[in-house]
PDB file of C-alpha atoms and ligand atoms in Angstrom:
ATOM      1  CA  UNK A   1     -79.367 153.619-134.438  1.00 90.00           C
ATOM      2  CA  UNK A   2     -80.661 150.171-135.329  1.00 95.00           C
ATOM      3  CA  UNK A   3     -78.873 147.585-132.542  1.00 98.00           C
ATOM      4  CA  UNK A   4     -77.695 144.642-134.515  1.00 98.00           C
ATOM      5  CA  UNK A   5     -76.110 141.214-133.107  1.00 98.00           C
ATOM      6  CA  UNK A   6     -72.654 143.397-133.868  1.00 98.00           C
ATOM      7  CA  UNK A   7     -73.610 146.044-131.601  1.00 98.00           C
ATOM      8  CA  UNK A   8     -75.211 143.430-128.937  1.00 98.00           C
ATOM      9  CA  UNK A   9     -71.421 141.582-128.561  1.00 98.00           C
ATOM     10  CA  UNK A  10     -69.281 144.980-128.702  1.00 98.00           C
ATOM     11  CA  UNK A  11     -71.602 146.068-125.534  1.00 98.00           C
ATOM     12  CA  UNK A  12     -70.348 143.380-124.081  1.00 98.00           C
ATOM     13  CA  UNK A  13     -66.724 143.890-124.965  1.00 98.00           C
ATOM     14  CA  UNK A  14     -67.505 147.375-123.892  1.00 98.00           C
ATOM     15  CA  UNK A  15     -69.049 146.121-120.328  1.00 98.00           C
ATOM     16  CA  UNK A  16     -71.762 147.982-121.240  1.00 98.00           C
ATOM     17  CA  UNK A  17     -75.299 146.119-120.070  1.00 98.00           C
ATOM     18  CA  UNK A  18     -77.540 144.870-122.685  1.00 98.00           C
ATOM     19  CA  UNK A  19     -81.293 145.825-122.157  1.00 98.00           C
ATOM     20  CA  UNK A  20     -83.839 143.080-123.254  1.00 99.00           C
ATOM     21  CA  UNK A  21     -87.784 143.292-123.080  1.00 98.00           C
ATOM     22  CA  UNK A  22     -90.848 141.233-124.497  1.00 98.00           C
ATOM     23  CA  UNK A  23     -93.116 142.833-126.615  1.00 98.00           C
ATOM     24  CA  UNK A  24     -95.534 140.553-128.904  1.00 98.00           C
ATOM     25  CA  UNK A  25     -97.466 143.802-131.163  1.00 98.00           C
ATOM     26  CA  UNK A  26     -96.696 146.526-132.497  1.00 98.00           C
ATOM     27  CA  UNK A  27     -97.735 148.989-130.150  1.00 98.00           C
ATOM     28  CA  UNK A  28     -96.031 147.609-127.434  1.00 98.00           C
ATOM     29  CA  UNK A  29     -93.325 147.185-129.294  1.00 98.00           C
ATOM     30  CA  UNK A  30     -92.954 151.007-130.590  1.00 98.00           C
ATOM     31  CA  UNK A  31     -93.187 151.939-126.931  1.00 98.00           C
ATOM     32  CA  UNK A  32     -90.091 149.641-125.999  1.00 98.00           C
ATOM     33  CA  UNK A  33     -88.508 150.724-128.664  1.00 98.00           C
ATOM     34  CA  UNK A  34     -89.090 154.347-127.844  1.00 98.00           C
ATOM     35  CA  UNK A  35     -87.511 153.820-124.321  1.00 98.00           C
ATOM     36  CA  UNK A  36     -84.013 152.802-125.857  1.00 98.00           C
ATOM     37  CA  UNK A  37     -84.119 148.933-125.174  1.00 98.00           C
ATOM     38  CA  UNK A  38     -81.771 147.566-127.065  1.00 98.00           C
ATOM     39  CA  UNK A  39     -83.409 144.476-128.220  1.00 99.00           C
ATOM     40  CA  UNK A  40     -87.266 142.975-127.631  1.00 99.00           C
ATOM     41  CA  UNK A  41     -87.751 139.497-127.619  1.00 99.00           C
ATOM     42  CA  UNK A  42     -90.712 137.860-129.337  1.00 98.00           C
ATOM     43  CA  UNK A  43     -91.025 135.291-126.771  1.00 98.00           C
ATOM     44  CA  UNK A  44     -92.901 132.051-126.742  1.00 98.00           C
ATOM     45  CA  UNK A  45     -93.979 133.059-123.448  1.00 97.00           C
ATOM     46  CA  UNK A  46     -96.691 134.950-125.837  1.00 98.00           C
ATOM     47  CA  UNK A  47     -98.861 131.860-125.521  1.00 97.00           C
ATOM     48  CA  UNK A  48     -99.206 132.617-121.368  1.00 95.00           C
ATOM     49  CA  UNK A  49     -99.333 136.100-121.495  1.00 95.00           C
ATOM     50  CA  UNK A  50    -100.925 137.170-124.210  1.00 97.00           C
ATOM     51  CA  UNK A  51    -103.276 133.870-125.405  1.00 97.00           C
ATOM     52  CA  UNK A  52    -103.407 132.756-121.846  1.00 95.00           C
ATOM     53  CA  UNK A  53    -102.350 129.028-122.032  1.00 96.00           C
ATOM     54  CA  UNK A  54    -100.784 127.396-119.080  1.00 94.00           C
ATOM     55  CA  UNK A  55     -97.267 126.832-120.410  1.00 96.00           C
ATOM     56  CA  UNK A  56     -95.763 127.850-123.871  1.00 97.00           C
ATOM     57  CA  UNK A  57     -95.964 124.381-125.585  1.00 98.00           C
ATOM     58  CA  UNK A  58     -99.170 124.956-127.230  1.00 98.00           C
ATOM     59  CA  UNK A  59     -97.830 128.153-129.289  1.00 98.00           C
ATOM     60  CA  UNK A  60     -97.378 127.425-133.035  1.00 98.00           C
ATOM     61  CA  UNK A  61     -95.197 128.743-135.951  1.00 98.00           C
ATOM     62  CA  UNK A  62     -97.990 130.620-136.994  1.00 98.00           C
ATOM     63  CA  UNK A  63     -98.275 132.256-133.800  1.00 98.00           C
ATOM     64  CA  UNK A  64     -94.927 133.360-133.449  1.00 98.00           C
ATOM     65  CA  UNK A  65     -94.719 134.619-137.145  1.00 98.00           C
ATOM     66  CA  UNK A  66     -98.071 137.269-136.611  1.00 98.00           C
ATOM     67  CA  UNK A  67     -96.518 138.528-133.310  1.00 98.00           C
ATOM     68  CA  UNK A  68     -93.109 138.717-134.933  1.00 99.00           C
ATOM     69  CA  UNK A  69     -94.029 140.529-138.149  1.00 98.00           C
ATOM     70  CA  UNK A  70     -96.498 142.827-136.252  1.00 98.00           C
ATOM     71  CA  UNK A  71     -93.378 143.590-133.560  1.00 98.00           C
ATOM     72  CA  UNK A  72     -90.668 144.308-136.515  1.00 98.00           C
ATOM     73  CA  UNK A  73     -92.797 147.078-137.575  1.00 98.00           C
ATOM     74  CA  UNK A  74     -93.181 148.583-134.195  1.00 98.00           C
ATOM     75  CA  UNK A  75     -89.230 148.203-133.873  1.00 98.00           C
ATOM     76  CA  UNK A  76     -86.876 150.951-135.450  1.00 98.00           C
ATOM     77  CA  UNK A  77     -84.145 150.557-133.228  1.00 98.00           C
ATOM     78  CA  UNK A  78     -84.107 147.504-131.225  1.00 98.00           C
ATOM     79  CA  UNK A  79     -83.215 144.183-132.238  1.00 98.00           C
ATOM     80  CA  UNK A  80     -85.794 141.689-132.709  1.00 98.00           C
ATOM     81  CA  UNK A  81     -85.009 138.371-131.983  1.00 99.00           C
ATOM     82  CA  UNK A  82     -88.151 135.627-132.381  1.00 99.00           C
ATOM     83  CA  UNK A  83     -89.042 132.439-130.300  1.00 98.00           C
ATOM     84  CA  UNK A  84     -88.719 128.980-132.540  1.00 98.00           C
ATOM     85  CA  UNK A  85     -91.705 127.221-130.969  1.00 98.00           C
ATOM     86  CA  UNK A  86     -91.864 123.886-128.977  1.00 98.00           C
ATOM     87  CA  UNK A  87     -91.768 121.229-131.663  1.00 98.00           C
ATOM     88  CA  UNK A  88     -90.739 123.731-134.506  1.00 98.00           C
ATOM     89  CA  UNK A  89     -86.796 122.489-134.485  1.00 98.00           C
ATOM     90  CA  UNK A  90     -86.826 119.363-132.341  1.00 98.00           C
ATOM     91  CA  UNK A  91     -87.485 116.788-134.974  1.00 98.00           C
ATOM     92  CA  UNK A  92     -84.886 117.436-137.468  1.00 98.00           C
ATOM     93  CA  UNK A  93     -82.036 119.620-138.783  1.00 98.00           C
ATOM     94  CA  UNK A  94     -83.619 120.383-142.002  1.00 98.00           C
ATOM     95  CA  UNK A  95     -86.998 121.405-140.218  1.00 98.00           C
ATOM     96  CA  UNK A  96     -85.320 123.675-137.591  1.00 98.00           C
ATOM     97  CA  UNK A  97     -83.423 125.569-140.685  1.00 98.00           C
ATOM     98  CA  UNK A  98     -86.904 125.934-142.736  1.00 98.00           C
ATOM     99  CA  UNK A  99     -88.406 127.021-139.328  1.00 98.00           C
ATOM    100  CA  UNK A 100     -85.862 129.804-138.074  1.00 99.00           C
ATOM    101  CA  UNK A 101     -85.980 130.661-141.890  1.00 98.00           C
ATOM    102  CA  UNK A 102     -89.350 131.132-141.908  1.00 98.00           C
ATOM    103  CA  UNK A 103     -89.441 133.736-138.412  1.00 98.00           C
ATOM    104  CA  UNK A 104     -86.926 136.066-140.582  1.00 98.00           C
ATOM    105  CA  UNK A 105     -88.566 135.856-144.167  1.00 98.00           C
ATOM    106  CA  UNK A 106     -92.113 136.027-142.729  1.00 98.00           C
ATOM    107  CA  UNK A 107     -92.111 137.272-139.491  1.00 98.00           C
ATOM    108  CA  UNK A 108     -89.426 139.896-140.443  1.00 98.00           C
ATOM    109  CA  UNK A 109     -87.072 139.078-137.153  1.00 98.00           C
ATOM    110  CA  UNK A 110     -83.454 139.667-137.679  1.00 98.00           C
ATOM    111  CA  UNK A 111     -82.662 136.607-135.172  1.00 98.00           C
ATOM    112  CA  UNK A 112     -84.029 133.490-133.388  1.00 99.00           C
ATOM    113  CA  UNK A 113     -83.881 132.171-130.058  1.00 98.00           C
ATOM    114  CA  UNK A 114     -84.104 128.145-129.055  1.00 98.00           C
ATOM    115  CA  UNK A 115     -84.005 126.359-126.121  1.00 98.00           C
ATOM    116  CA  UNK A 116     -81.126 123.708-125.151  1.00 98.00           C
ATOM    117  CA  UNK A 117     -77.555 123.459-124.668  1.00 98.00           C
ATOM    118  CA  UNK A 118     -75.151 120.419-125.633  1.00 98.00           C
ATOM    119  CA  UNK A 119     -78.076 118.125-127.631  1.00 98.00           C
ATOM    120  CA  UNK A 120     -79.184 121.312-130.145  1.00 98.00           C
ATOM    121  CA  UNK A 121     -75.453 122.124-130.682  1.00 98.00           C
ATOM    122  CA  UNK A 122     -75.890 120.634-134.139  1.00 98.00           C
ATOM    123  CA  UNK A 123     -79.229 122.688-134.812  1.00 98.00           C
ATOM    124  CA  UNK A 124     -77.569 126.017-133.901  1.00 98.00           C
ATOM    125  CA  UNK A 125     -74.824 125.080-135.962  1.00 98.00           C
ATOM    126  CA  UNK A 126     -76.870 124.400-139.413  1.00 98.00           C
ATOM    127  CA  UNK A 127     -79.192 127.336-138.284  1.00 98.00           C
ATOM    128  CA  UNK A 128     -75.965 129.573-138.397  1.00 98.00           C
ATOM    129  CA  UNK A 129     -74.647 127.879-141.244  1.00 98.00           C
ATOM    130  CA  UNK A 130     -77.738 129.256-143.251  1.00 98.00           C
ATOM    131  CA  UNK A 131     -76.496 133.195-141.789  1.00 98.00           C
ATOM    132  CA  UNK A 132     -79.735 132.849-139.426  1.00 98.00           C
ATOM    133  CA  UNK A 133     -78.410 134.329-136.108  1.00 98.00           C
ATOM    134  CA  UNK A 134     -79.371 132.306-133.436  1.00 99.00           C
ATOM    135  CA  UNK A 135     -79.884 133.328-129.940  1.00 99.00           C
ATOM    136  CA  UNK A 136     -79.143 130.427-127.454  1.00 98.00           C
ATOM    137  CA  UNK A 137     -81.588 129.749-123.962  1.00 98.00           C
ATOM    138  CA  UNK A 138     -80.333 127.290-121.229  1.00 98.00           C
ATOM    139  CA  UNK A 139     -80.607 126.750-117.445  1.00 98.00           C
ATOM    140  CA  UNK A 140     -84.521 127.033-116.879  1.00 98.00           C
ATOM    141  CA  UNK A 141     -86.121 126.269-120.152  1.00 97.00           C
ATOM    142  CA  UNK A 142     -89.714 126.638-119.988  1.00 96.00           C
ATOM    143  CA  UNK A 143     -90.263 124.437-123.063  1.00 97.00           C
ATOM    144  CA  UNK A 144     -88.882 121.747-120.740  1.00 95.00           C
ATOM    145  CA  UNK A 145     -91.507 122.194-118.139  1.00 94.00           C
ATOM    146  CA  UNK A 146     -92.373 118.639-117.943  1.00 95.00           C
ATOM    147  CA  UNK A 147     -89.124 117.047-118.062  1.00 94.00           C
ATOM    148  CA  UNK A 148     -88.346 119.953-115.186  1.00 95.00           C
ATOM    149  CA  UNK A 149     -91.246 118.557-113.181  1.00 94.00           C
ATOM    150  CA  UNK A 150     -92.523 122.705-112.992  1.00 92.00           C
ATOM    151  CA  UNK A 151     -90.393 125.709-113.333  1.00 92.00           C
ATOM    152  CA  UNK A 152     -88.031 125.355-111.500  1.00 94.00           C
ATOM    153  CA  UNK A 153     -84.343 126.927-110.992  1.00 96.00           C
ATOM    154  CA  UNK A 154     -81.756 125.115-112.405  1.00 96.00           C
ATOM    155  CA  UNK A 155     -77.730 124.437-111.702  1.00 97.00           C
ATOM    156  CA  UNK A 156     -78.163 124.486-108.207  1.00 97.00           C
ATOM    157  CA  UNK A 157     -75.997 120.798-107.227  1.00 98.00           C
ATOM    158  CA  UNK A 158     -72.553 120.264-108.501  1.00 98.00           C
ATOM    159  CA  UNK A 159     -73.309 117.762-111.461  1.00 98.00           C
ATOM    160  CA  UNK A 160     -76.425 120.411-112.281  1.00 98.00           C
ATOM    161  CA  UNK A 161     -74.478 123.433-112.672  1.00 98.00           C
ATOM    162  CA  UNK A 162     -71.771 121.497-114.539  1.00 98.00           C
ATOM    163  CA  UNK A 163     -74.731 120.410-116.794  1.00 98.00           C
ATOM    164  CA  UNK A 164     -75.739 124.314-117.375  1.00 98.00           C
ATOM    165  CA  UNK A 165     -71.852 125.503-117.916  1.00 98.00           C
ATOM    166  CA  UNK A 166     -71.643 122.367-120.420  1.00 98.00           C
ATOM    167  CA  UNK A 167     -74.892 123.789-122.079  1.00 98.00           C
ATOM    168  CA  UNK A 168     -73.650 127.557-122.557  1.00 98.00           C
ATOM    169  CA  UNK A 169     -70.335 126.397-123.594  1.00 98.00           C
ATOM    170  CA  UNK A 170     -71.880 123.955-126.392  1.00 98.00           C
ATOM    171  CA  UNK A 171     -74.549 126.538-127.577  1.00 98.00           C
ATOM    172  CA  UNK A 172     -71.371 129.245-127.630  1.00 98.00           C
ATOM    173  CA  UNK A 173     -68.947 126.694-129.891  1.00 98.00           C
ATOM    174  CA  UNK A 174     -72.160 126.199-132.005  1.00 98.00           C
ATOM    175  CA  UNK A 175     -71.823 129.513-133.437  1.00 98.00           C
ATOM    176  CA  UNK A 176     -74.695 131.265-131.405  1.00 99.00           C
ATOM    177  CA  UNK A 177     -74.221 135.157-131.259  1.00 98.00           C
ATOM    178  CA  UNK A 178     -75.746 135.791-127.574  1.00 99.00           C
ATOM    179  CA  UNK A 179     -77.245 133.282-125.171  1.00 99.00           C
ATOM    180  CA  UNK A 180     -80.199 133.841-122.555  1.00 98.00           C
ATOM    181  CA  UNK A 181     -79.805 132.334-118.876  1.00 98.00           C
ATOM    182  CA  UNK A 182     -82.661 131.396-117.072  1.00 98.00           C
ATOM    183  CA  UNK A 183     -83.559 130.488-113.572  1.00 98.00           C
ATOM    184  CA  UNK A 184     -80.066 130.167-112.211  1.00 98.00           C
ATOM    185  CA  UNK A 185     -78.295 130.730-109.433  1.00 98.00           C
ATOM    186  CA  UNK A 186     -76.437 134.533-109.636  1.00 98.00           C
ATOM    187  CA  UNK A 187     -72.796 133.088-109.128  1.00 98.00           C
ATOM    188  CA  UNK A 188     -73.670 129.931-112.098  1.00 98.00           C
ATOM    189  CA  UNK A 189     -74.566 133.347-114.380  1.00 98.00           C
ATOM    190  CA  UNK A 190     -71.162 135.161-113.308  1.00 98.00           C
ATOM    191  CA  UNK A 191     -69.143 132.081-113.912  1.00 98.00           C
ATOM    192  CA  UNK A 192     -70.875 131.112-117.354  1.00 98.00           C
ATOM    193  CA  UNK A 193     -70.850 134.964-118.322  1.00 98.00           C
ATOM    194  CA  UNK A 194     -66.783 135.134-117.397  1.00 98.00           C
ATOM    195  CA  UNK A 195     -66.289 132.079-119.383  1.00 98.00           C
ATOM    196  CA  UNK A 196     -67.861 133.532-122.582  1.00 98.00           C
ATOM    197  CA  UNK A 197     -66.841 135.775-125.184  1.00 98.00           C
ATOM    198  CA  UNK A 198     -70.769 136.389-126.417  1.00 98.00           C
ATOM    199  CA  UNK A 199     -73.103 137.962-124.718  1.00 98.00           C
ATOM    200  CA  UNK A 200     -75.271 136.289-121.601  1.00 99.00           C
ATOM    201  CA  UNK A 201     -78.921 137.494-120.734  1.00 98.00           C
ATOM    202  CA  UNK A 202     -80.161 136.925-117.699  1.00 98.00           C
ATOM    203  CA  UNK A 203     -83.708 136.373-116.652  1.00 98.00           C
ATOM    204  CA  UNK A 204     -83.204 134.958-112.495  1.00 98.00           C
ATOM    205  CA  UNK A 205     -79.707 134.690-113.328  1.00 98.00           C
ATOM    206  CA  UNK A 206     -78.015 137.432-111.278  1.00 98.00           C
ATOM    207  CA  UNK A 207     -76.140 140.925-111.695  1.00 98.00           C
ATOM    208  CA  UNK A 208     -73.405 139.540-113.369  1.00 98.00           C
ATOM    209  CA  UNK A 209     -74.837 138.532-116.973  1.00 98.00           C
ATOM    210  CA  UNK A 210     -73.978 141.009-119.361  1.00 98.00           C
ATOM    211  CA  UNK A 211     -77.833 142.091-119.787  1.00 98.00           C
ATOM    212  CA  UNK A 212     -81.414 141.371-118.528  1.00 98.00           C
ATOM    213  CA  UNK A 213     -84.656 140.262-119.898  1.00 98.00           C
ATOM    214  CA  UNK A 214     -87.780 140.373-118.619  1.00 98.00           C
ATOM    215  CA  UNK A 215     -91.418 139.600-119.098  1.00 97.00           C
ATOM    216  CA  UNK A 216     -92.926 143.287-119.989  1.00 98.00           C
ATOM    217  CA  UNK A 217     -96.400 141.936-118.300  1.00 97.00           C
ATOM    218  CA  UNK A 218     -94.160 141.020-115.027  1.00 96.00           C
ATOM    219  CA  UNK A 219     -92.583 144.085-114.897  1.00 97.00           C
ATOM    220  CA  UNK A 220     -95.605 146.454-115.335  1.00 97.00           C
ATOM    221  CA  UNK A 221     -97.375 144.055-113.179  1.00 96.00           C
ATOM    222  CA  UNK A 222    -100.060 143.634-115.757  1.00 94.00           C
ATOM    223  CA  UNK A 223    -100.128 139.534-115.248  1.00 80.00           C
ATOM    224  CA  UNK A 224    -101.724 138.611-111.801  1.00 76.00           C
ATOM    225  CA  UNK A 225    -100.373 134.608-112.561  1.00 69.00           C
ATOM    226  CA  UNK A 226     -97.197 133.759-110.377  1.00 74.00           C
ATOM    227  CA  UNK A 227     -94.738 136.246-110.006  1.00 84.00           C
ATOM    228  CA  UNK A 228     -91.524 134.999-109.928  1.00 90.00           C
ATOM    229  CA  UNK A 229     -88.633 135.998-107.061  1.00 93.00           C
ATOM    230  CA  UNK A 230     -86.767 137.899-110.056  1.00 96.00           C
ATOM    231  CA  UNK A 231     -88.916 140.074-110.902  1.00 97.00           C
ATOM    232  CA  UNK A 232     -89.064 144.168-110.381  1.00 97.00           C
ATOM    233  CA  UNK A 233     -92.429 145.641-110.808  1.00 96.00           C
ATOM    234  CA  UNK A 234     -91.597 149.035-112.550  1.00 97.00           C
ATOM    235  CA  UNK A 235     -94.911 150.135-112.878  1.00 97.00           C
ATOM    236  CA  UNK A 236     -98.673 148.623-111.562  1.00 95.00           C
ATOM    237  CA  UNK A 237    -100.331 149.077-114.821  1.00 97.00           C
ATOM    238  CA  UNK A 238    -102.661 146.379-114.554  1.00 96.00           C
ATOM    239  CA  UNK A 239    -104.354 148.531-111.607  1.00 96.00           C
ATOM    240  CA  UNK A 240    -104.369 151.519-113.763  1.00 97.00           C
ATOM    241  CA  UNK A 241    -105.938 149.364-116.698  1.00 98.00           C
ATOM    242  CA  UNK A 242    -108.571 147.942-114.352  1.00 97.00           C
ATOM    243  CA  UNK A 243    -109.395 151.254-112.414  1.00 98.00           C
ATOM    244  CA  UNK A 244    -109.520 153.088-116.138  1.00 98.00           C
ATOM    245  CA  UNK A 245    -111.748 150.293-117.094  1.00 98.00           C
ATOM    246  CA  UNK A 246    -114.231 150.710-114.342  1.00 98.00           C
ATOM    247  CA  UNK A 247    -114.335 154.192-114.409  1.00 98.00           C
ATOM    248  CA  UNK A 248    -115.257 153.992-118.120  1.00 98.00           C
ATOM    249  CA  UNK A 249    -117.618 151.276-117.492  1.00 98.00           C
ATOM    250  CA  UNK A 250    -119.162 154.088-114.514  1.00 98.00           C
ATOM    251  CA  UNK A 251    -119.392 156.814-117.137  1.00 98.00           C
ATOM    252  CA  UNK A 252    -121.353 154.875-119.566  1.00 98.00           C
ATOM    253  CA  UNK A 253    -123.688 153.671-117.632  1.00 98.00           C
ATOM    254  CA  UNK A 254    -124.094 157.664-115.515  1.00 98.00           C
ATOM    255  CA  UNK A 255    -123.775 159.090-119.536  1.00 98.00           C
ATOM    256  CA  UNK A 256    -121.010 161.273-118.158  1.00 98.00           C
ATOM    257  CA  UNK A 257    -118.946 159.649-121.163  1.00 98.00           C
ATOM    258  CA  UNK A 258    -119.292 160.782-123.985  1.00 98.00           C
ATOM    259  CA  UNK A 259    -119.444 164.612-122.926  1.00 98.00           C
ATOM    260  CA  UNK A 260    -119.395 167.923-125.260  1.00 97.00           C
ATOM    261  CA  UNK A 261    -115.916 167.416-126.033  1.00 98.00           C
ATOM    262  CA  UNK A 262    -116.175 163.451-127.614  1.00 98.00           C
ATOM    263  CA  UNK A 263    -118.934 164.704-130.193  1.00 98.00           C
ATOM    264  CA  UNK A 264    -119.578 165.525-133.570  1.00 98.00           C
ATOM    265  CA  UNK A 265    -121.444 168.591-134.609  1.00 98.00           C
ATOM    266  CA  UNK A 266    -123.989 169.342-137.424  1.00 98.00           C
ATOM    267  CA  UNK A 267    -125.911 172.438-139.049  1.00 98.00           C
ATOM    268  CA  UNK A 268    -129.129 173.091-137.194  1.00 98.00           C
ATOM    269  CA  UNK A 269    -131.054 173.110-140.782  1.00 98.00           C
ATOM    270  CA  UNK A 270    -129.708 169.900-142.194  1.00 98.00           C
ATOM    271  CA  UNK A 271    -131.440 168.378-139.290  1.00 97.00           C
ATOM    272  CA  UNK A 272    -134.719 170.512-139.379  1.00 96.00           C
ATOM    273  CA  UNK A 273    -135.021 168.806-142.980  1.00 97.00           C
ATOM    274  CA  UNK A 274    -133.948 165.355-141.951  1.00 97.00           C
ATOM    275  CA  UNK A 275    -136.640 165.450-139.596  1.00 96.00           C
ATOM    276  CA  UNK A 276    -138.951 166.781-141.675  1.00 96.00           C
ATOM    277  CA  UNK A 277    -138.461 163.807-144.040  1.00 96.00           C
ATOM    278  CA  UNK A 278    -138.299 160.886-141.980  1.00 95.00           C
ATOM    279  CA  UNK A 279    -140.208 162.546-138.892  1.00 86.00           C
ATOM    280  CA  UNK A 280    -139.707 163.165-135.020  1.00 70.00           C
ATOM    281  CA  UNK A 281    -137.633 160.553-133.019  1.00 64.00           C
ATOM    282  CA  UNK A 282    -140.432 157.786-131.210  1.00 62.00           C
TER     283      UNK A 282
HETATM  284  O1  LIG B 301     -90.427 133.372-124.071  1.00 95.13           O
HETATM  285  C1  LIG B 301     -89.846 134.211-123.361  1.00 95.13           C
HETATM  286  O2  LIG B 301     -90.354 135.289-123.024  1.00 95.13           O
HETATM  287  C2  LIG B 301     -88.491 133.898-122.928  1.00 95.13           C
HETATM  288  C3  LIG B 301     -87.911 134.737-121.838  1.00 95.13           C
HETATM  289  C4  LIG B 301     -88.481 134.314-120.550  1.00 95.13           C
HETATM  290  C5  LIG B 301     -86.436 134.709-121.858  1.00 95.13           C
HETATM  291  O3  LIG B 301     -87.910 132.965-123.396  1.00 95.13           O
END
């Protein structure tokens, strides 16, 4: 059954975890969606991963919109929620709504995700107002990198944490239907999560958020960049990838690939006349 933002906020009424996962093309996506996640995220983190940029700031509208649209067709049952870029709602109201517009009529996602808490309350709010479901992100916003000073965890003093609660709370009144916490300390995520009547992802935000996210790279251990504390390798992929690759690579080169099996047959006398016509092989 397709999940919907409905279904995301009666798991959580239900206390039943919400399972998140990135996925940026269709077949990646189809395979997530085969495993039962409830909802992929498109993420900006696309432009590390997958285009291989240092931080996410570079990725465009255009970017988002081809992963999106190729993801929503890979996606029967999950919900697919899509990244607003850096840039893409920052500068006004009326460009955020065109924007988060845009990632549902073009890029086919049934619900967007931006970064920020108290000073994008307004933006979440005219996003919602045009029935665009919005998916909050506060505590460690990667799209804040610089102000950040790296990526680093957030909440951790008194006036921080306040600062994060303050955030969620804002981004919840705003009319967002779920909210992802990043890069906080586990008890910040219970408290916040507690407080809240939608739904809280986590990503380094504890057991107590009402569902997880990850990275699909970092958890099949596909991405040899920094691997966060947070992270569970499920799988070591990327070895399996490279070892398949060399072996391949072997099997060219020893013309044990392609055998019997991998090749096309043809009638013995169809070739006796081809090479009658245009003569033996040099
Ligand atoms: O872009 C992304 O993948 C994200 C997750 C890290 C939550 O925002």
């Amino acid at each position: 059954m397709k999940n919907t933002t409905a279904s995301l906020q009666k798991q959580k009424q239900q206390q039943e975890k919400i399972s998140m996962l990135t996925a940026y093309d269709y077949t990646t996506a189809r395979l997530v969606d085969k495993a039962g996640i409830n909802a992929i995220l498109v993420g900006d983190s696309l432009g590390m991963v997958m285009l291989g940029y240092e931080n996410t700031l570079a990725v465009t509208m255009e970017d988002m919109i081809h992963h999106s649209k190729a993801v929503a067709r890979g996606a029967k049952n999950a919900l697919v929620v899509t990244d607003l870029p850096f840039l893409s709602y920052h500068t006004s109201i009326e460009e955020a709504v065109l924007n988060a517009g845009r990632l549902l009529k073009e890029g086919d996602a049934q619900a967007v995700k931006l970064e920020g808490g108290v000073e994008f309350a307004e933006v979440i709010q005219a996003i919602t107002r045009a029935s665009i479901p919005v998916m909050g992100h506060v505590g460690l916003t990667p799209q804040s990198v610089h102000s950040f000073g790296g990526f680093k965890i957030q909440g951790k003093t008194e006036a921080a944490a306040r600062k994060v609660v303050q955030d969620a709370l804002a981004v919840e009144a705003a009319g967002a239907f779920a909210i992802v916490l990043e890069g906080v300390p586990e008890k910040l995520g219970q408290l916040i999560t507690e407080l809240l009547t939608i739904p809280t992802i986590g990503i380094g935000a504890g057991r107590y958020t009402d569902g997880q996210v990850l990275v699909y790279q970092d958890m099949l251990a596909m991405y040899d960049g920094f691997q966060p504390k947070f992270v569970k390798q499920y799988a070591a992929i990327g070895e399996d990838m490279v070892a398949a690759f060399a072996n391949y690579h072997q099997e060219v080169g020893s013309q044990a690939f392609p055998a019997d099996e991998h090749v096309f047959a043809i009638q013995s006398e169809v070739m006796d006349t081809l090479r009658q016509e245009f003569g033996e092989a040099k």
